[in-house]
Coordinates of C-alpha atoms in Angstrom, one line a residue:
Chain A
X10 CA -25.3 -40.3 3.3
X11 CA -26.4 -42.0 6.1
X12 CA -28.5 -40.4 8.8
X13 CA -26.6 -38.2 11.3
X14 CA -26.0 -39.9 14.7
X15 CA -22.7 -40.6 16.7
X16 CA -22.2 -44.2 15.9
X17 CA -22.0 -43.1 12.3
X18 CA -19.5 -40.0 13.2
X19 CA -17.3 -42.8 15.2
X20 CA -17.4 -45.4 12.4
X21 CA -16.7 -42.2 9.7
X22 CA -13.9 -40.6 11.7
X23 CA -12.2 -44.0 12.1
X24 CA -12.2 -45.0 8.4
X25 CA -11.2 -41.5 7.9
X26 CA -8.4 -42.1 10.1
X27 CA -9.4 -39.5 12.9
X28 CA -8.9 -39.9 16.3
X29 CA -11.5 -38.3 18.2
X30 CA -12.0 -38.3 21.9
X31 CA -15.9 -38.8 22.9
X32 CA -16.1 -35.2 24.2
X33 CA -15.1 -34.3 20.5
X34 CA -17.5 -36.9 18.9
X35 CA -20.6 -34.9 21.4
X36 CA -19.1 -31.9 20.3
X37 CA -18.9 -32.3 16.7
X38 CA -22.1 -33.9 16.8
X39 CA -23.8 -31.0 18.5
X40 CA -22.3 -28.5 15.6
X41 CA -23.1 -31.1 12.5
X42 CA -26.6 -30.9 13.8
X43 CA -27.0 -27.2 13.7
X44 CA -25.2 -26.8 10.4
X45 CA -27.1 -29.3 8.6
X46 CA -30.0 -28.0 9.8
X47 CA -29.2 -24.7 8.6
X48 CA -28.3 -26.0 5.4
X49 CA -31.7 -27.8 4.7
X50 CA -33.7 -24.8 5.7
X51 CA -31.9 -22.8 3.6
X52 CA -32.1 -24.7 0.2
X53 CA -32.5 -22.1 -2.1
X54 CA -34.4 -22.7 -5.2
X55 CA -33.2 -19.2 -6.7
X56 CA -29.9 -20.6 -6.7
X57 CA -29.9 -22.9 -8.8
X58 CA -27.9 -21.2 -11.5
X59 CA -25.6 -19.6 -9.3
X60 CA -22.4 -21.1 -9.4
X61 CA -20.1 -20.4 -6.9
X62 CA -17.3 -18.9 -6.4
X63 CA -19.2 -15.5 -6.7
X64 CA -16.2 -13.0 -7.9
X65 CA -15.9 -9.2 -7.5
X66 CA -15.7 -7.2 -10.5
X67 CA -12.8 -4.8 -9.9
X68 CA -14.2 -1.2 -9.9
X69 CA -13.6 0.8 -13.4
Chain B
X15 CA 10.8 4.6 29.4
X16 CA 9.1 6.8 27.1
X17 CA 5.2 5.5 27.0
X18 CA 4.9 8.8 24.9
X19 CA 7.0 7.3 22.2
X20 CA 5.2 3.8 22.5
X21 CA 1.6 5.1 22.0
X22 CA 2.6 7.5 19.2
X23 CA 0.6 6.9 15.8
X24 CA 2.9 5.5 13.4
X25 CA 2.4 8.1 10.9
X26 CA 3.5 10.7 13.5
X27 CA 6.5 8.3 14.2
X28 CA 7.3 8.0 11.1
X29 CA 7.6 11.4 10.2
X30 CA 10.1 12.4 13.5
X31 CA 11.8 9.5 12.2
X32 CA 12.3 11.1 8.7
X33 CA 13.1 14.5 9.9
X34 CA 15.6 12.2 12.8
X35 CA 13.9 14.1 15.6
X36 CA 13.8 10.6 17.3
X37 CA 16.1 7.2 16.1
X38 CA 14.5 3.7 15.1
X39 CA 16.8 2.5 18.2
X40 CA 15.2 4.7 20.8
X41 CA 11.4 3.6 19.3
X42 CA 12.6 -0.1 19.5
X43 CA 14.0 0.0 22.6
X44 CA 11.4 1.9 24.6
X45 CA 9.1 -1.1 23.0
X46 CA 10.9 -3.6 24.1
X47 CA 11.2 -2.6 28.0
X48 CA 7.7 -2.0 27.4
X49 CA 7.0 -5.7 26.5
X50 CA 9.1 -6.5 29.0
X51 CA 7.4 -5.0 31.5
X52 CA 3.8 -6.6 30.3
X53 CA 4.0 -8.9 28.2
X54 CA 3.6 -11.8 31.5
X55 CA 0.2 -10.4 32.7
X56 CA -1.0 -9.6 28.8
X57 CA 0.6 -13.0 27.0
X58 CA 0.4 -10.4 23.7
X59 CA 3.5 -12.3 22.1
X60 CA 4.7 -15.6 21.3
X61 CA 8.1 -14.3 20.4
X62 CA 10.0 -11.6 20.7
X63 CA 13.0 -10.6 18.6
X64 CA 14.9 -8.0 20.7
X65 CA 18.4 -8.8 19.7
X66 CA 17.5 -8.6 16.0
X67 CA 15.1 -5.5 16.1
X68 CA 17.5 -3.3 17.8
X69 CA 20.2 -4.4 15.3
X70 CA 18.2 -3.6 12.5
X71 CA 17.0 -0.9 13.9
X72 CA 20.6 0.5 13.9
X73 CA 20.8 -0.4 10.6
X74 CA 17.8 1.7 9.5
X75 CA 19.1 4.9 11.6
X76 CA 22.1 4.1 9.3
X77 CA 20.3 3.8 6.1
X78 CA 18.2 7.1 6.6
X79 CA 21.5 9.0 7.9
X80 CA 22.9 8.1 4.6
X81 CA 19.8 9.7 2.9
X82 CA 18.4 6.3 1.8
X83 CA 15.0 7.2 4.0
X84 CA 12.6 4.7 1.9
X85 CA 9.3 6.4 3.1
X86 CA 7.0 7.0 6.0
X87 CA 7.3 2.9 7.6
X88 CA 10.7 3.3 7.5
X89 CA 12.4 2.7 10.7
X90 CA 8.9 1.9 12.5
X91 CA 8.5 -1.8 14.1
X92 CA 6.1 -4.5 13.1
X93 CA 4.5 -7.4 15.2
X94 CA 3.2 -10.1 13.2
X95 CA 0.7 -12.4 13.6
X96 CA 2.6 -15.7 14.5
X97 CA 0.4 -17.8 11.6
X98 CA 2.4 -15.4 9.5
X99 CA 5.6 -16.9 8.1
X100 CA 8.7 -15.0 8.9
X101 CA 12.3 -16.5 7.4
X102 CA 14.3 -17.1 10.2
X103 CA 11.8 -17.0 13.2
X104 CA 9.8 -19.4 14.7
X105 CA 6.1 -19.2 13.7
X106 CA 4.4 -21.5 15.6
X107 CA 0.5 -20.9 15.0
X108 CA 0.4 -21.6 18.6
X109 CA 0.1 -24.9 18.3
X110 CA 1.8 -28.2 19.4
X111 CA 2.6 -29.5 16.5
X112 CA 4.6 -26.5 15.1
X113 CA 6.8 -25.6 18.4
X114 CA 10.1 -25.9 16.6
X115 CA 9.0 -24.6 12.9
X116 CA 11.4 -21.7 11.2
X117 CA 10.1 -20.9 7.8
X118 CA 12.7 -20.4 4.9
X119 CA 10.8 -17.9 3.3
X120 CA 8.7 -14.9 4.3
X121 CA 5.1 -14.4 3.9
X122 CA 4.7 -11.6 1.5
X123 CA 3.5 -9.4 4.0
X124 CA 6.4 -10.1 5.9
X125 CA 8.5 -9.1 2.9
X126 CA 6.7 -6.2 1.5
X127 CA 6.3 -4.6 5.2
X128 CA 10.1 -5.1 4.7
X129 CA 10.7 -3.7 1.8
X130 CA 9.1 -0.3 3.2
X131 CA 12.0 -0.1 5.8
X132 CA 9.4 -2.2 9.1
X133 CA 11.6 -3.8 11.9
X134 CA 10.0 -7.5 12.9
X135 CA 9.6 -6.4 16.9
X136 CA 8.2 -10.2 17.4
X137 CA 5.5 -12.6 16.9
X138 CA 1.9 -11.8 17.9
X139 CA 0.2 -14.3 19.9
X140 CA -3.1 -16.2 18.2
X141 CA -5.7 -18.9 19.1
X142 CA -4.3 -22.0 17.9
X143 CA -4.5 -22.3 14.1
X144 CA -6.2 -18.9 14.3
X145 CA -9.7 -20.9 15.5
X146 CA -8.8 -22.6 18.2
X147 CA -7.7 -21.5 22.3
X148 CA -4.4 -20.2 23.3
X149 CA -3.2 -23.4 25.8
X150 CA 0.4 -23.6 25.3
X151 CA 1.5 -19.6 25.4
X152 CA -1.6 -18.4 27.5
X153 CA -4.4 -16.7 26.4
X154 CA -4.0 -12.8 25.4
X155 CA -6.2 -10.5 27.4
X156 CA -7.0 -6.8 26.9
X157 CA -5.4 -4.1 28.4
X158 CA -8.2 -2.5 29.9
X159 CA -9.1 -5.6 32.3
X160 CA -6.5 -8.1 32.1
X161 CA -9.4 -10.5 34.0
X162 CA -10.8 -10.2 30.5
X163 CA -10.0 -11.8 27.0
X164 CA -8.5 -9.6 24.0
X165 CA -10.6 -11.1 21.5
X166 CA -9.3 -13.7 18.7
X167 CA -8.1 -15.3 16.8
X168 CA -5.4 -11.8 16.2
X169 CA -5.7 -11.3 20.1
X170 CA -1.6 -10.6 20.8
X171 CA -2.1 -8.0 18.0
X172 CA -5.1 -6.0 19.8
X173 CA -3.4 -6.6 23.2
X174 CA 0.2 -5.1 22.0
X175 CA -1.4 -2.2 20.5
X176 CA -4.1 -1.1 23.2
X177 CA -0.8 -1.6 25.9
X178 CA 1.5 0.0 23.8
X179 CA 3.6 -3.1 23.0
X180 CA 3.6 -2.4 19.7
X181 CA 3.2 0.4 16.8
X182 CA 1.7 -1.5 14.3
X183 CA 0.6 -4.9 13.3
X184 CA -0.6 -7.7 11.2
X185 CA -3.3 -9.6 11.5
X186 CA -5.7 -12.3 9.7
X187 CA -9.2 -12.3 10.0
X188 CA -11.6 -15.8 8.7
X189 CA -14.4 -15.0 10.7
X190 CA -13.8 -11.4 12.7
X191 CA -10.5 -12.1 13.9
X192 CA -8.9 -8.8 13.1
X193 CA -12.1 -7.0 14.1
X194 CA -12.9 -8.6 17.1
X195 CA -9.6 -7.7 19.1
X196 CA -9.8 -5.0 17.6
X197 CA -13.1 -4.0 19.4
X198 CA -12.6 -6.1 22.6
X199 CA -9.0 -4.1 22.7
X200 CA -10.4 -0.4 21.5
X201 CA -8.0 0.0 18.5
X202 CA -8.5 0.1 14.8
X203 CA -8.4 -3.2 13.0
X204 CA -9.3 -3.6 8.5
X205 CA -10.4 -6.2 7.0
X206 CA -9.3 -5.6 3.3
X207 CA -11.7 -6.8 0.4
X208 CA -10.9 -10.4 -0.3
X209 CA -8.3 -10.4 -2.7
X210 CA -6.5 -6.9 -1.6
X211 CA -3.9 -8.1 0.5
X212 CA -1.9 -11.5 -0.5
X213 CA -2.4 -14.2 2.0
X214 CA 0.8 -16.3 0.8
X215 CA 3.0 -17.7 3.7
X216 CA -0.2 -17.1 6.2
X217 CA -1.2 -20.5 7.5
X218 CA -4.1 -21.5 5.4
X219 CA -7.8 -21.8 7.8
X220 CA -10.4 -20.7 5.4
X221 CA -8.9 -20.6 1.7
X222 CA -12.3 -18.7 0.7
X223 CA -12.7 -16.5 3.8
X224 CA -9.1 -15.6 4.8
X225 CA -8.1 -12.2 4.9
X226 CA -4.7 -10.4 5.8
X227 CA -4.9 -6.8 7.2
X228 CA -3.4 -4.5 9.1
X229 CA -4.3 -3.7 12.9
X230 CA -3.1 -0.5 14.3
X231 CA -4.2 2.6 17.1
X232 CA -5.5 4.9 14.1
X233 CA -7.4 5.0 11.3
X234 CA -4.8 7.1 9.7
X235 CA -2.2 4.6 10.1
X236 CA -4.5 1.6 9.1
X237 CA -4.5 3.7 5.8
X238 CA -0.5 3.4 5.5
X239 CA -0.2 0.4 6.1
X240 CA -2.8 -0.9 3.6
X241 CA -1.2 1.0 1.3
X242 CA 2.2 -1.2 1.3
X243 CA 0.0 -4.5 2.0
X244 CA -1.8 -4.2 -1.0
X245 CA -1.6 -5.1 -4.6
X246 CA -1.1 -8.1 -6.6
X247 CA 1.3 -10.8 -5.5
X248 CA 2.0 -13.7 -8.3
X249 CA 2.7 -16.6 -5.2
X250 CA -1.4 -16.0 -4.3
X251 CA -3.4 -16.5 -7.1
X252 CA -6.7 -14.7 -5.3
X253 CA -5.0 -11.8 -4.8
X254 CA -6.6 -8.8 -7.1
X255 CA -4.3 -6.8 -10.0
X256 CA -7.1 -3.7 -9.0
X257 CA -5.2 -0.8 -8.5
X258 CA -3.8 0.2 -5.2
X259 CA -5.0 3.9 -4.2
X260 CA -3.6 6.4 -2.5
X261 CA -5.5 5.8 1.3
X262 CA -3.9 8.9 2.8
X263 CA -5.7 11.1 0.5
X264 CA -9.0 9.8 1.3
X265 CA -8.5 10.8 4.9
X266 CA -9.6 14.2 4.8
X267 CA -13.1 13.8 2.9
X268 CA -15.3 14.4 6.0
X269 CA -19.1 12.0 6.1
X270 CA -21.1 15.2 4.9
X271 CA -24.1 13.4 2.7
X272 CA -22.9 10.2 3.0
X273 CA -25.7 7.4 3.5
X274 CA -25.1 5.3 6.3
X275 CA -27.3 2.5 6.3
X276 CA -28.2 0.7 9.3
X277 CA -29.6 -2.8 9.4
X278 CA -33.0 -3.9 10.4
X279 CA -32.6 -7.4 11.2
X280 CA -29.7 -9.1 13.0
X281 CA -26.7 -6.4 14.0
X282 CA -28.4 -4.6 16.4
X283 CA -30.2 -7.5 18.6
X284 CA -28.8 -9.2 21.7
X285 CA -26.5 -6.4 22.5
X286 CA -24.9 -5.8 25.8
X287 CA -26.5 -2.2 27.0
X288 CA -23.4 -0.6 26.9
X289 CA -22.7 -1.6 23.3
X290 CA -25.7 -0.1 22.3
X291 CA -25.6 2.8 23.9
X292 CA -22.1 3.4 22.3
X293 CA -23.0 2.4 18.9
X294 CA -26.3 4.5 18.6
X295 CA -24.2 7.1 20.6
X296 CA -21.4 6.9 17.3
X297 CA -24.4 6.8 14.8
X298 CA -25.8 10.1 16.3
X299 CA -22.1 11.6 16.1
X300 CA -21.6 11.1 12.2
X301 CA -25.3 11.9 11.8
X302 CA -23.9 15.5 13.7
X303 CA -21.0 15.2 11.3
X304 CA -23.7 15.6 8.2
X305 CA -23.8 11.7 7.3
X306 CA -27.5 10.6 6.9
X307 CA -28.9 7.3 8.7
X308 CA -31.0 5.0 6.4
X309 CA -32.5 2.0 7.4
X310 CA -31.8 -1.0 5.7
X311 CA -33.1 -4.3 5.0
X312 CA -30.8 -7.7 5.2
X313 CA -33.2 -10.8 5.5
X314 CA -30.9 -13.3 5.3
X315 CA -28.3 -11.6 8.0
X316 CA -29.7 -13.6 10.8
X317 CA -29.0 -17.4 8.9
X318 CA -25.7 -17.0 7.5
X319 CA -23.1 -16.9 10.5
X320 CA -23.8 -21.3 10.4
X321 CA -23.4 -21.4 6.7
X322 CA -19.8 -19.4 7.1
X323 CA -19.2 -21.5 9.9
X324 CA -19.9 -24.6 7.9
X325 CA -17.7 -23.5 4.7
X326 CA -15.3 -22.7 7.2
X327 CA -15.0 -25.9 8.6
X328 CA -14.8 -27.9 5.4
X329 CA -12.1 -25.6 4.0
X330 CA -10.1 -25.8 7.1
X331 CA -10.2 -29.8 7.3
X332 CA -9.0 -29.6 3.8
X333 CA -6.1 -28.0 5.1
X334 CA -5.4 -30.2 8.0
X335 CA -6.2 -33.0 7.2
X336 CA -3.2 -34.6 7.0
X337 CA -1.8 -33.2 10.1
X338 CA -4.8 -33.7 12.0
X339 CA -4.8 -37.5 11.3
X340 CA -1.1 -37.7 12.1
X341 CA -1.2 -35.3 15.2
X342 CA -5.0 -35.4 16.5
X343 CA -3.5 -35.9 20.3
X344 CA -1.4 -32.6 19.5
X345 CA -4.5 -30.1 19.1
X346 CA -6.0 -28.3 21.6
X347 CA -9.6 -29.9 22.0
X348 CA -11.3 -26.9 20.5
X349 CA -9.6 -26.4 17.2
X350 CA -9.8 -29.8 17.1
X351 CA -13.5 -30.5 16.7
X352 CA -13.8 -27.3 15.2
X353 CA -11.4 -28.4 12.3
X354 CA -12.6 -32.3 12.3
X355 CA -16.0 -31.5 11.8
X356 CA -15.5 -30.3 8.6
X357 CA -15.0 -34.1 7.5
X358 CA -18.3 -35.0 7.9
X359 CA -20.0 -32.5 5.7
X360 CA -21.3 -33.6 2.4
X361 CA -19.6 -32.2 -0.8
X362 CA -23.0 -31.6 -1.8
X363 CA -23.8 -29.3 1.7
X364 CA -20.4 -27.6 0.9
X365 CA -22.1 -26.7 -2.5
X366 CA -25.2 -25.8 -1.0
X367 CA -24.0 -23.5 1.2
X368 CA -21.7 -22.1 -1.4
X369 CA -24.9 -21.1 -2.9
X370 CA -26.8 -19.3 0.7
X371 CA -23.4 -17.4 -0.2
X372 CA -23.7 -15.6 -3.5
X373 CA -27.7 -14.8 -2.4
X374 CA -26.0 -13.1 1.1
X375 CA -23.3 -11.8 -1.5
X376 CA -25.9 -10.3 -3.9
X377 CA -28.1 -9.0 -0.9
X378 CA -25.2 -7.1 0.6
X379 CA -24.0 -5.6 -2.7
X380 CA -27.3 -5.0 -3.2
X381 CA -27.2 -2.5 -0.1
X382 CA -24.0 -1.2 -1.0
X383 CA -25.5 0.2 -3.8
X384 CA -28.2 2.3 -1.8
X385 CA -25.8 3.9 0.9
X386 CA -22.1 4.3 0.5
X387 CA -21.2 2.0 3.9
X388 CA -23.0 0.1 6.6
X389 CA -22.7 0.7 10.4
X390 CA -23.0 -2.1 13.1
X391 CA -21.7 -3.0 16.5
X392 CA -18.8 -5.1 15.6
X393 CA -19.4 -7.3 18.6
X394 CA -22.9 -7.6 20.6
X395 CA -20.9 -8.1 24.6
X396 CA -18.7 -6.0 26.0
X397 CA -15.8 -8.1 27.0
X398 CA -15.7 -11.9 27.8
X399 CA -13.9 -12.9 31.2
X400 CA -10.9 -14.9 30.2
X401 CA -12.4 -17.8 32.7
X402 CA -15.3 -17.8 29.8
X403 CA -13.3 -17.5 27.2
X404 CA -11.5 -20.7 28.0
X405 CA -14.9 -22.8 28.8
X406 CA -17.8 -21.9 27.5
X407 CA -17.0 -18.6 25.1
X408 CA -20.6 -16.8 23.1
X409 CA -20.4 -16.6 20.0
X410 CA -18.4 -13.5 18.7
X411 CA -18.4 -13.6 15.4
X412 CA -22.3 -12.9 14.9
X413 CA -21.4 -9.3 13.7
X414 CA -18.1 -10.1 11.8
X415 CA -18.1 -13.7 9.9
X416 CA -21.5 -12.6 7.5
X417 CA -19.0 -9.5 5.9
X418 CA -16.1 -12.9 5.6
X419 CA -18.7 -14.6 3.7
X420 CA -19.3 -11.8 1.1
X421 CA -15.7 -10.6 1.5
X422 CA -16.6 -6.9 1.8
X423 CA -14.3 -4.2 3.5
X424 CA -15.0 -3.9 6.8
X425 CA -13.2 -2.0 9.5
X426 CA -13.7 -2.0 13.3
X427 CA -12.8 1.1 15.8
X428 CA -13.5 2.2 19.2
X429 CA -16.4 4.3 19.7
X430 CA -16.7 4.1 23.6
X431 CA -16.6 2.4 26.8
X432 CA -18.9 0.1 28.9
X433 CA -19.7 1.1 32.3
X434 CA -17.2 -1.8 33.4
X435 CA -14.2 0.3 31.3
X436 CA -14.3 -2.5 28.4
X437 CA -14.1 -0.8 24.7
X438 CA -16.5 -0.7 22.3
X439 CA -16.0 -1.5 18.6
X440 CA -17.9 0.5 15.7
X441 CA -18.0 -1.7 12.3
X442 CA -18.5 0.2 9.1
X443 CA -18.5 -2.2 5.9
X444 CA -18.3 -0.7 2.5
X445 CA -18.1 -1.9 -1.1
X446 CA -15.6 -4.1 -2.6
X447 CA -12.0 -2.5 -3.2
X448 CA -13.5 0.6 -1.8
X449 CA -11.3 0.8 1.4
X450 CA -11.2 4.8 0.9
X451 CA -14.9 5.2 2.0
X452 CA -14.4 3.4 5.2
X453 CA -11.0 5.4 5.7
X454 CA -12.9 8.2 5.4
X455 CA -15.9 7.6 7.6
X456 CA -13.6 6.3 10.3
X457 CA -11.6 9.4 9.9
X458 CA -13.9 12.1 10.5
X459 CA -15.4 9.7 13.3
X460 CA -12.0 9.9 14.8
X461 CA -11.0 13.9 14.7
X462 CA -14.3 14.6 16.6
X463 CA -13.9 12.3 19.4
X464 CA -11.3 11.2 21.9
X465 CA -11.6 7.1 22.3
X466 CA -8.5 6.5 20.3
X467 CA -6.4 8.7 22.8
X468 CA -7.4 6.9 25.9
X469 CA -5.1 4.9 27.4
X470 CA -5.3 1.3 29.8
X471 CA -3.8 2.0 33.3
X472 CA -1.5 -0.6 33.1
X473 CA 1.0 1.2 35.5
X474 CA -1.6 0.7 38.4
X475 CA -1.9 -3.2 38.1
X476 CA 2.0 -3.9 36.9

């Protein structure tokens, strides 16, 4: 994926066929950052053989 | 009008209904001059069916005349959530683009709330697709300062019921919205575990974090109600075939030696002071009650509300994405980006954070194993202006969106007031399917104190 910056949200959300406003593309933008940040912080190595969806076991 | 009859506890309405000590049409009715009286300053529904409430209602005093009575809902009205699909009515997920839709079919909480003898009162009002703001309808506010916001995305729900619009209600919850208006409003609001209640004919946000529950004034009557909500349902294929208990009979257990436990990290940091003061205020009340406190550890509380917020994103752009490219200029601009973003997340991130799940998932059962439920503040503020709420809103789901992640129980119900007259919302979560503990708990909590009984003073402002 290509680095993270507006121009690449605009060109991505027109090929997607979005139409954003540039309030939305700031917004967007400012959420994206936070979430992907999250996400590479977070990586978790004890994960690896967890694959999700993670089910309940009924009770009994 | 008769506010008695319209802040009456279901199950108490129920049962003068079954002995015919008071008549479906005179509940209805009082309701409905009720919402007619409020419903402009509170904006608590989208749509209200009077003609066809009273008629049905008519119907049911016939029905229960005749000896048909089908059990204690019968005769009592319902308010759903208006991104819950009801054949016939307009559902309109407050949105633009779905003014004019009247499903064919009903959700099956519609039908099964139906089947028990409920009387659709109306449609509850929501944030736009349930994550967005309430622009077309007006925004729901609580009862208790109509300056302030109910809470969302179920806020009509928590409105109706703190005002005495309503008797009972649906709601959905993705990220806190059942709890939330629930605490914002001071009334009792469930989560179910994921897979309790069927979510078919509810508009889709979060296929992995939706949950359908009921919203009421009692704990009591959260109990009945969950009791006809749940079970399998064939049309949702995450719905569980786990048994269905009897939550009445839970009730009555009391908290003596139950382990609370109460986080370390994360739920009890940033609070309003009048939160806190309530909530520790609750926790030395059921410690009073016999329950025992015990501190608990949850690292990873504090990093997952982004990673829910991220999974909800991408689920919810799945979706909408076609609407959303046909009718972008139709959403409101919050919903908007908070739907659109999801597009630009990696399927590999959407794995990732799939992952931060199951470790949250296996941390909190984890917990769940050491006490039998787990007590937070369901929100950190008090009460957001309706002015904020429609600019620059905090973050409410903090509290709520980790337990949508692991799809735990979790219930919200008052517990006090601020020293501005805003209630306070206690959040107990408890294992999966177990339902019954948090009944209890929120029970006892209930019998020994008084929030539940106050009333707003909406007669002053009206």
């Amino acid at each position: 994926m290509s680095a993270l910056t507006k121009e690449w949200l605009r060109a991505e959300a027109a090929s997607c066929g979005l139409a954003l406003t540039e309030t939305d593309v700031d917004a967007i933008y400012v959420r994206l950052v936070e979430m992907k940040t999250a996400l590479a912080a977070q990586r978790p190595e004890d994960a690896a053989t967890l694959e999700p969806p993670y089910r309940f076991a009924p009770p009994g | 009008m008769d506010a008695d009859l319209c802040f009456a506890p279901a199950a108490a309405l129920g049962e003068r209904v079954r002995r015919r000590d008071v008549s479906p049409v005179e509940i209805v009715t009082a309701l409905l001059d009720r919402i007619d009286r409020y419903n402009g300053m509170l904006c608590s529904y989208i749509t209200v069916c009077a003609d066809a409430a009273v008629a049905a209602a008519r119907a049911a005093e016939r029905e229960i005349s005749a000896g048909r009575w089908r059990g204690p809902l019968h005769g009592l009205p319902i308010s759903h959530k208006d991104i819950v699909f009801t054949r016939g009515v307009r559902t309109t997920c407050h949105s633009r683009t779905m003014l004019d839709l009247v499903p064919d079919a009903d959700a099956t909480v519609v039908r099964r709330l139906a089947d028990a003898g409920m009387i659709l009162l109306g449609k509850t009002n929501t944030t736009e697709f349930a994550v967005g703001t309430m622009d077309v309808f007006g925004t729901s506010r609580t009862p208790w300062d109509p300056a302030y916001y109910s809470g969302g995305s179920s806020g009509g729900a928590g409105s109706s019921l703190a005002a005495g619009l309503a008797v009972a209600a649906t709601g959905s919850d993705t990220g806190g919205s059942i709890r939330i208006p629930g605490a914002l409003c001071g009334i009792v609001g469930l989560k179910p575990t994921y897979g309790r209640v069927s979510r078919h004919g509810v508009f889709p946000l979060s296929y992995s974090m939706d949950h359908v529950g009921p919203m009421c004034r009692t704990v009591a009557d959260c109990a009945l109600l969950l009791g006809a909500l749940a079970g399998r349902d064939p049309l949702d294929p995450t719905s569980s075939s786990c048994p269905v208990p009897d939550y009445a009979a839970a009730l009555a257990g009391g908290v003596r030696g139950l382990r609370l436990g109460v986080p370390r990290q994360h739920f009890y940091e940033h609070l309003d002071p009048g939160v806190d003061h309530a909530v520790r205020a609750a926790l030395r009340h059921l410690e009073s009650l016999g329950a025992v406190p015990e501190p608990l550890d949850l690292p990873r509380a504090s990093d997952v509300g982004v990673i829910g917020w991220a999974l909800l994103a991408a689920e919810a752009f799945a979706a909408h994405a076609a609407l959303l490219r046909k009718r972008s200029a139709d959403y409101g601009a919050r919903a908007r980006q908070r739907i659109a973003g999801g597009a630009f997340l990696t399927a590999a991130e959407y794995q990732q954070a799939a992952q931060i799940r199951g470790l949250w998932m296996r941390e909190v059962d984890a917990a769940l194993q050491r006490v039998d439920a787990i007590v937070t503040p369901t929100t950190a503020f008090g009460g957001i202006s309706v002015e904020a709420q429609n600019s620059t809103p905090p973050d409410t789901t903090r509290n709520t969106i980790p337990f949508n992640l692991t799809g735990h129980p979790a219930l919200t119900l008052p517990c006090g007031f601020t020293d501005a007259g805003l209630p306070v919302g206690l959040q107990l979560v408890g294992r999966a399917f177990d339902e019954e503990m948090l009944f209890r708990i929120g029970a006892a909590y209930e019998r020994s104190t008084e929030w539940h009984t106050r009333r707003p003073a909406l007669e002053v402002r009206a």
